[in-house]
Structures are given as structure tokens and as C-alpha cells.
Coordinates of C-alpha atoms in Angstrom, one line a residue:
M1 CA 48.7 173.1 117.5
V2 CA 51.7 171.1 116.4
A3 CA 52.9 168.3 118.5
N4 CA 56.6 168.2 119.4
K5 CA 58.5 165.6 117.4
V6 CA 60.5 163.3 119.6
V7 CA 63.7 162.1 118.1
V8 CA 65.3 159.0 119.6
E9 CA 69.0 158.9 118.9
H10 CA 70.9 155.6 118.7
D11 CA 74.3 154.4 117.5
G12 CA 73.0 152.0 114.9
T13 CA 73.8 148.8 116.9
Q14 CA 70.1 147.8 117.2
P15 CA 69.5 147.4 113.5
L16 CA 72.9 145.6 113.2
Q17 CA 71.9 143.2 116.0
Q18 CA 68.5 142.5 114.3
A19 CA 70.3 141.8 111.1
K20 CA 72.6 139.4 112.8
D21 CA 69.7 137.6 114.5
H22 CA 67.9 137.5 111.2
D23 CA 70.9 135.9 109.5
A24 CA 71.3 133.4 112.3
W25 CA 67.7 132.4 112.1
K26 CA 67.9 132.2 108.3
Y27 CA 71.0 130.0 108.6
I28 CA 69.2 127.6 111.1
T29 CA 66.0 127.3 109.1
G30 CA 68.1 126.8 105.9
G31 CA 70.0 124.0 107.6
M32 CA 66.7 122.4 108.7
H33 CA 65.6 122.3 105.0
S34 CA 69.0 121.0 103.8
R35 CA 69.6 117.6 102.2
E36 CA 71.9 116.6 105.0
F37 CA 69.4 117.4 107.8
G38 CA 66.7 115.5 105.9
I39 CA 69.0 112.4 105.7
F40 CA 69.9 112.7 109.4
V41 CA 66.3 112.9 110.6
S42 CA 65.2 110.1 108.2
G43 CA 68.0 107.9 109.5
A44 CA 67.1 108.5 113.1
L45 CA 63.4 107.7 112.6
A46 CA 64.3 104.6 110.6
G47 CA 66.5 103.4 113.4
V48 CA 64.0 103.9 116.2
T49 CA 61.1 102.4 114.2
S50 CA 62.9 99.2 113.0
K51 CA 64.5 98.5 116.4
T52 CA 61.3 99.0 118.4
L53 CA 59.3 96.7 116.1
T54 CA 61.9 94.0 116.2
A55 CA 63.0 94.4 119.9
P56 CA 61.5 91.0 121.0
I57 CA 63.5 89.2 118.4
E58 CA 66.7 91.1 119.3
T59 CA 66.2 90.1 123.0
V60 CA 65.9 86.4 122.1
R61 CA 68.7 86.6 119.7
T62 CA 71.1 88.2 122.2
R63 CA 70.3 85.6 124.9
L64 CA 70.8 82.7 122.4
I65 CA 74.1 84.1 121.2
V66 CA 75.6 84.6 124.7
G67 CA 74.1 81.3 126.0
V68 CA 71.5 82.5 128.5
G69 CA 68.4 80.3 129.2
P70 CA 66.9 77.7 126.8
H71 CA 68.6 76.9 123.5
S72 CA 65.6 77.4 121.3
I73 CA 63.6 80.5 120.2
T74 CA 60.3 79.4 121.6
G75 CA 61.9 78.1 124.8
S76 CA 63.7 81.4 125.3
I77 CA 60.5 83.4 124.7
R78 CA 58.6 81.3 127.3
D79 CA 61.4 81.7 129.8
I80 CA 61.4 85.5 129.4
I81 CA 57.6 85.8 129.8
Q82 CA 57.6 83.5 132.8
K83 CA 60.3 85.5 134.6
T84 CA 59.5 89.1 133.6
G85 CA 56.2 89.0 131.7
W86 CA 55.6 90.3 128.2
R87 CA 57.4 93.5 128.9
G88 CA 60.6 91.5 129.3
L89 CA 60.7 91.0 125.5
W90 CA 61.2 94.7 125.2
R91 CA 63.7 94.9 128.0
G92 CA 66.5 97.3 127.1
N93 CA 64.5 98.7 124.2
G94 CA 64.8 102.2 125.6
I95 CA 68.5 102.0 125.4
N96 CA 68.2 100.3 122.0
A97 CA 66.1 103.1 120.6
L98 CA 68.4 105.7 122.2
R99 CA 71.3 103.9 120.6
S100 CA 69.7 103.2 117.2
A101 CA 68.6 106.8 116.5
P102 CA 72.1 108.3 116.5
I103 CA 73.7 105.2 115.0
Q104 CA 71.4 105.1 112.0
A105 CA 71.4 108.9 111.6
I106 CA 75.2 109.1 111.7
E107 CA 75.7 106.0 109.6
L108 CA 73.3 107.0 106.8
S109 CA 74.5 110.6 106.8
V110 CA 78.1 109.5 106.4
Y111 CA 77.1 106.9 103.8
E112 CA 75.3 109.3 101.6
S113 CA 78.0 112.0 102.0
V114 CA 80.9 109.7 101.2
K115 CA 79.1 108.1 98.3
K116 CA 78.2 111.5 96.8
S117 CA 81.8 112.6 97.1
I118 CA 83.1 109.4 95.4
Y119 CA 80.6 109.8 92.6
S120 CA 81.7 113.4 92.1
A121 CA 85.4 112.3 92.1
H122 CA 84.6 109.6 89.5
K123 CA 83.1 112.3 87.2
R124 CA 86.1 114.5 87.6
W125 CA 88.5 111.6 86.9
G126 CA 86.4 110.9 83.7
V127 CA 87.3 114.3 82.4
D128 CA 90.7 115.0 83.9
G129 CA 92.0 111.5 84.1
P130 CA 92.3 109.3 87.2
P131 CA 94.9 110.1 89.9
Q132 CA 98.1 108.1 89.9
V133 CA 100.4 106.9 92.6
N134 CA 104.0 105.8 92.5
V135 CA 104.5 102.3 93.9
L136 CA 108.1 101.1 93.9
G137 CA 108.9 103.1 90.9
Q138 CA 105.9 102.0 89.0
V139 CA 103.1 104.5 88.3
V140 CA 99.7 102.9 88.9
V141 CA 96.1 104.2 88.7
Y142 CA 94.6 105.1 92.1
P143 CA 92.7 101.9 93.1
L144 CA 89.6 103.8 94.4
L145 CA 88.7 104.3 90.7
Y146 CA 87.7 100.7 90.5
A147 CA 86.0 100.3 93.9
S148 CA 82.2 100.6 94.3
P149 CA 81.2 103.9 95.8
S150 CA 78.5 102.3 97.9
M151 CA 80.9 99.6 99.2
I152 CA 83.5 102.2 100.3
A153 CA 80.9 104.5 101.7
G154 CA 79.2 101.7 103.6
A155 CA 82.5 100.6 105.3
V156 CA 83.3 104.1 106.3
A157 CA 79.8 104.8 107.6
G158 CA 79.7 101.6 109.6
V159 CA 83.1 102.4 111.3
V160 CA 82.2 106.0 112.1
S161 CA 78.8 105.3 113.6
T162 CA 79.9 102.3 115.6
V163 CA 82.9 104.0 117.2
S164 CA 80.7 107.0 118.0
C165 CA 77.9 105.1 119.8
Y166 CA 79.6 101.8 121.0
P167 CA 79.1 102.3 124.7
L168 CA 75.3 102.4 124.2
E169 CA 75.6 99.0 122.4
V170 CA 77.4 97.6 125.5
L171 CA 74.7 99.0 127.8
K172 CA 71.9 97.5 125.7
D173 CA 73.4 94.0 125.7
R174 CA 74.1 94.1 129.5
F175 CA 70.5 95.2 130.1
T176 CA 69.2 92.3 128.0
V177 CA 71.4 89.6 129.4
H178 CA 71.9 90.5 133.1
T179 CA 68.2 90.8 134.0
G180 CA 67.6 92.7 137.2
A181 CA 71.3 93.7 137.7
Y182 CA 70.7 97.3 136.7
K183 CA 68.0 99.8 137.7
S184 CA 68.6 102.4 135.0
I185 CA 71.0 103.5 132.2
W186 CA 73.0 105.7 134.5
H187 CA 73.1 102.9 137.2
A188 CA 74.3 100.4 134.6
F189 CA 77.0 102.8 133.3
G190 CA 78.2 103.7 136.8
K191 CA 78.3 100.1 138.0
I192 CA 80.2 98.8 134.9
V193 CA 82.7 101.6 135.0
H194 CA 83.2 101.3 138.8
E195 CA 83.6 97.5 138.7
E196 CA 85.3 96.9 135.4
G197 CA 86.8 100.3 134.4
M198 CA 86.0 102.6 131.5
G199 CA 87.6 100.1 129.1
A200 CA 84.6 97.8 129.6
M201 CA 82.4 100.3 127.7
Y202 CA 84.6 99.5 124.6
R203 CA 85.1 95.8 125.2
G204 CA 84.7 94.0 121.9
L205 CA 85.2 97.1 119.8
L206 CA 88.1 95.6 117.8
P207 CA 86.2 92.4 116.8
T208 CA 83.2 94.5 116.1
L209 CA 85.1 96.6 113.6
I210 CA 86.8 93.5 112.1
G211 CA 83.4 92.0 111.4
L212 CA 81.7 95.3 110.7
V213 CA 83.8 96.4 107.7
P214 CA 83.0 93.4 105.5
Y215 CA 79.4 93.4 106.7
S216 CA 78.7 97.1 106.3
A217 CA 80.5 97.2 102.9
S218 CA 78.6 94.2 101.5
Y219 CA 75.3 95.3 103.1
Y220 CA 75.3 98.8 101.4
F221 CA 76.7 97.4 98.2
L222 CA 74.0 94.8 97.9
Y223 CA 71.2 97.2 98.7
D224 CA 72.5 99.8 96.3
T225 CA 73.2 97.3 93.5
L226 CA 69.9 95.4 93.9
T227 CA 67.9 98.6 94.0
R228 CA 69.6 100.0 90.9
E229 CA 69.3 96.8 88.9
Y230 CA 65.6 96.3 90.0
R231 CA 64.8 99.9 88.9
T232 CA 66.5 99.2 85.5
F233 CA 64.6 95.9 85.1
T234 CA 61.2 97.3 86.1
K235 CA 61.9 100.7 84.5
K236 CA 60.8 102.4 87.7
K237 CA 62.3 105.6 89.0
Q238 CA 61.0 105.1 92.6
L239 CA 60.3 101.8 94.3
D240 CA 57.3 101.3 96.5
S241 CA 57.5 100.4 100.2
V242 CA 57.0 96.6 99.8
E243 CA 59.8 96.4 97.2
T244 CA 62.1 98.4 99.4
L245 CA 61.3 96.2 102.3
F246 CA 62.2 93.0 100.5
I247 CA 65.4 94.3 99.0
G248 CA 66.5 95.7 102.3
A249 CA 65.7 92.4 104.1
F250 CA 67.7 90.3 101.6
A251 CA 70.7 92.6 101.8
G252 CA 70.7 92.4 105.6
L253 CA 70.3 88.6 105.6
A254 CA 73.1 87.9 103.1
S255 CA 75.6 90.2 104.8
S256 CA 74.8 89.0 108.3
A257 CA 75.2 85.3 107.4
V258 CA 78.7 85.8 106.2
T259 CA 80.0 87.6 109.3
F260 CA 77.9 85.8 112.0
P261 CA 80.7 84.0 113.8
L262 CA 82.4 87.3 114.4
E263 CA 79.1 88.6 115.8
V264 CA 78.9 85.7 118.2
A265 CA 82.5 86.3 119.4
R266 CA 82.0 90.0 120.0
K267 CA 78.7 89.5 121.9
R268 CA 80.4 87.1 124.2
L269 CA 83.2 89.5 124.8
M270 CA 80.9 92.4 125.5
V271 CA 78.6 90.8 128.1
G272 CA 81.4 89.2 130.1
A273 CA 80.9 86.2 132.3
V274 CA 77.5 84.4 131.9
A275 CA 76.2 81.2 133.4
G276 CA 79.5 80.3 135.1
R277 CA 81.6 80.4 131.9
R278 CA 85.1 81.9 131.8
T279 CA 85.4 85.6 131.2
P280 CA 87.3 86.2 128.0
R281 CA 90.0 88.8 128.1
N282 CA 90.3 89.5 124.4
F283 CA 89.0 88.5 121.0
G284 CA 91.4 85.7 120.5
Q285 CA 90.6 84.1 123.8
T286 CA 86.9 84.4 123.1
L287 CA 87.2 82.4 119.9
K288 CA 89.2 79.8 121.7
I289 CA 86.7 79.4 124.6
I290 CA 83.8 79.1 122.2
L291 CA 85.6 76.5 120.2
E292 CA 86.7 74.5 123.3
E293 CA 83.3 74.6 125.0
E294 CA 80.9 74.3 122.1
G295 CA 82.8 73.4 119.0
V296 CA 82.2 75.0 115.6
R297 CA 78.4 74.9 116.2
G298 CA 79.0 77.5 118.9
F299 CA 79.9 80.1 116.3
Y300 CA 76.4 79.8 114.8
R301 CA 74.5 79.7 118.0
G302 CA 71.4 81.9 117.6
I303 CA 71.7 82.2 113.8
A304 CA 68.0 81.3 113.3
A305 CA 66.9 84.1 115.7
S306 CA 69.5 86.4 114.0
C307 CA 68.0 85.8 110.6
L308 CA 64.5 86.4 112.0
K309 CA 65.7 89.7 113.5
V310 CA 68.0 91.0 110.7
M311 CA 65.6 90.5 107.8
P312 CA 62.6 92.5 109.2
A313 CA 64.9 95.0 110.9
S314 CA 66.9 95.7 107.8
G315 CA 63.8 95.8 105.5
L316 CA 61.8 98.1 107.9
S317 CA 64.8 100.4 108.3
W318 CA 65.2 100.9 104.6
M319 CA 61.5 101.2 104.0
C320 CA 61.1 103.9 106.8
Y321 CA 64.3 105.7 105.6
E322 CA 63.2 105.9 102.0
K323 CA 59.7 107.0 103.0
C324 CA 61.0 109.7 105.3
K325 CA 63.2 111.0 102.5
E326 CA 60.2 111.1 100.2
V327 CA 58.2 113.1 102.8
L328 CA 61.1 115.5 103.5
H329 CA 61.8 115.8 99.7
V330 CA 65.4 114.6 100.1
D331 CA 67.1 113.6 96.8
T332 CA 70.1 111.3 97.2
Q333 CA 70.0 109.5 93.9
Q334 CA 73.2 109.5 92.1
S335 CA 73.6 109.4 88.3

């Protein structure tokens, strides 16, 4: 006895749909194993790790800069613990971690991408000749040929990441300074926008960018240069975690010290009125108020705490970033 053969007719759309689903899944998994995705994830993990470990120093640093509580590091720590307990030292760290993950991910992704593009352009110019521009009838070589790729990439990366995530920076500082004023992130956001307008979420952006460009450019330039020279000197292809930690710490310290007065001014502008002081309306007025009320020393208020924060934060960030790249097999080294 022969069983009847059942024939199922179809129009061919099912295999086509399966092929499309397979291609989409292949595209997604391919993207997750890409160099760019590895850099993004490494940057996010580096940001969260470094910010969480240095959160207590950042809390003290912010309070000293804006003039809240005692004027010393130890006094500020005691004041925080007495009023809010040990957990107060990590106040705002949830926002800080939420802010740091996308900032570091975006910043390092843009940095690596722009640096790679500039290196590629330099190689092309070496073969085809550098591009030229006409300035007032004089033909001159395009100036980017002489600029450091890491310096340009660092400046661009700093601007892009800061503009993208700036409201989270404002929320973090408000949480740190105005203790007890806000119940949650959404409460803080709603209250600030309702009372001060949406512009308050971007207060201090201009001075931030003014101080950020030289900081970010010098920071990445120093790290890249020191790393390259150290590798040449020691004849190492890959640095260990301790070496990366120290090079990153030094790069952060040197860059921060140069732009610290601008950092003080922007913090004052971001947090608004504190301890009965006048509320600055713009960057220029902020500088004037600091100079009138505290003198030149006011521009360096909290610099000791800043150094204590910047050095480990920068070192830990680079150490974690390089280690994550190693684990994810991300190659970003340029020739």
C-alpha cells in the first residue's frame, strides 16, 4: 500500500523571509564582533568602573569647587558622613555612572574613529601629496598635515561626547551639591526645567567647551605620545595594567591642572546659587563674581581634591579600557 503524497504549495515568500531574517541576524552578530562595537563597550565599562571607584573623591571635589561646607578635604568628608552617612559619599553616583557610560563610550569611539581617519589621510597624502588651499592668492599646504592626529581626535571626541550627554552632568552636580532637594533623577529633571527652564540643563555648556577643547586635545595627545614613547623605550608591544594606569594618571593630571580655573567657573555656573551667593547669569559674570568674592585663589579652590580625583579616575579609565579591548580582541594601534 502506497501512502498518498501530500504536496504543500507556497509562493516562495517563506524561504525569502527566512533568508532576510538570517541576513539581519548575521548583520547584528557581525556588528557585535566589529572593532567599533568593541571600542564602544570598552569605553562604557571603563567609564562606569573609574567613576564608581572615585565617586567619593568626586563628591568632595564638587563641593569644594562650588563652595559648599568646610574648605578642606577631611572636613568635607566628615561633614558629609555626619549629615548623610557613608552612603553620602556616593550620592549622585547612579547619575554619574549613567552619565559616564555613554560619555566614555561616545568619546573613545569618536576618538579612535577620527584618529584612524587622520592616519589614513596622512598615508594618502604621503603618496599623492598633501591637499592645498588658496589663502589670499597664496597656495599653502593644508594645516592638518602638521597637526597631531591624537590631538585633533581628542578635541573632536571631547566636544561630541560633552554636547551629547551634558544634561546628565548638570543633574549629577545638582544631586551632589543640593542634598535632599531632589528625590530621583526624573524629579530633579522636572523641577529644574519647571523652575529654571530647559536652558538650565545646558547652563555652563559654552565655558565647558572652551575649557574642554584644550583639555581633551592635550589629554589624548599626552596619553598617546607617552604610550608610544614608552613602548619605544622599553621595546614593548603591549603595556601592562600598572604601566597604563600611571601613564593615564599623569596625562589626566597635567591636562587638568592647565584648565582648572575654567572648570571652577563652569561648575559654579551649572549649580546656580549656593550658600547665599549671587547666581551668575553667564560665564563672564561667573568669573567676575569669583574674582570679587574670593580673589585669584578662588579659581583654584578644590584643586587638591581635583588632583586626587583626576589621577586615579584617568588612570583607572585607561587601564580598564585597554584591558577590555584586549579581552574583546580590539586592535586600534596605528602604524
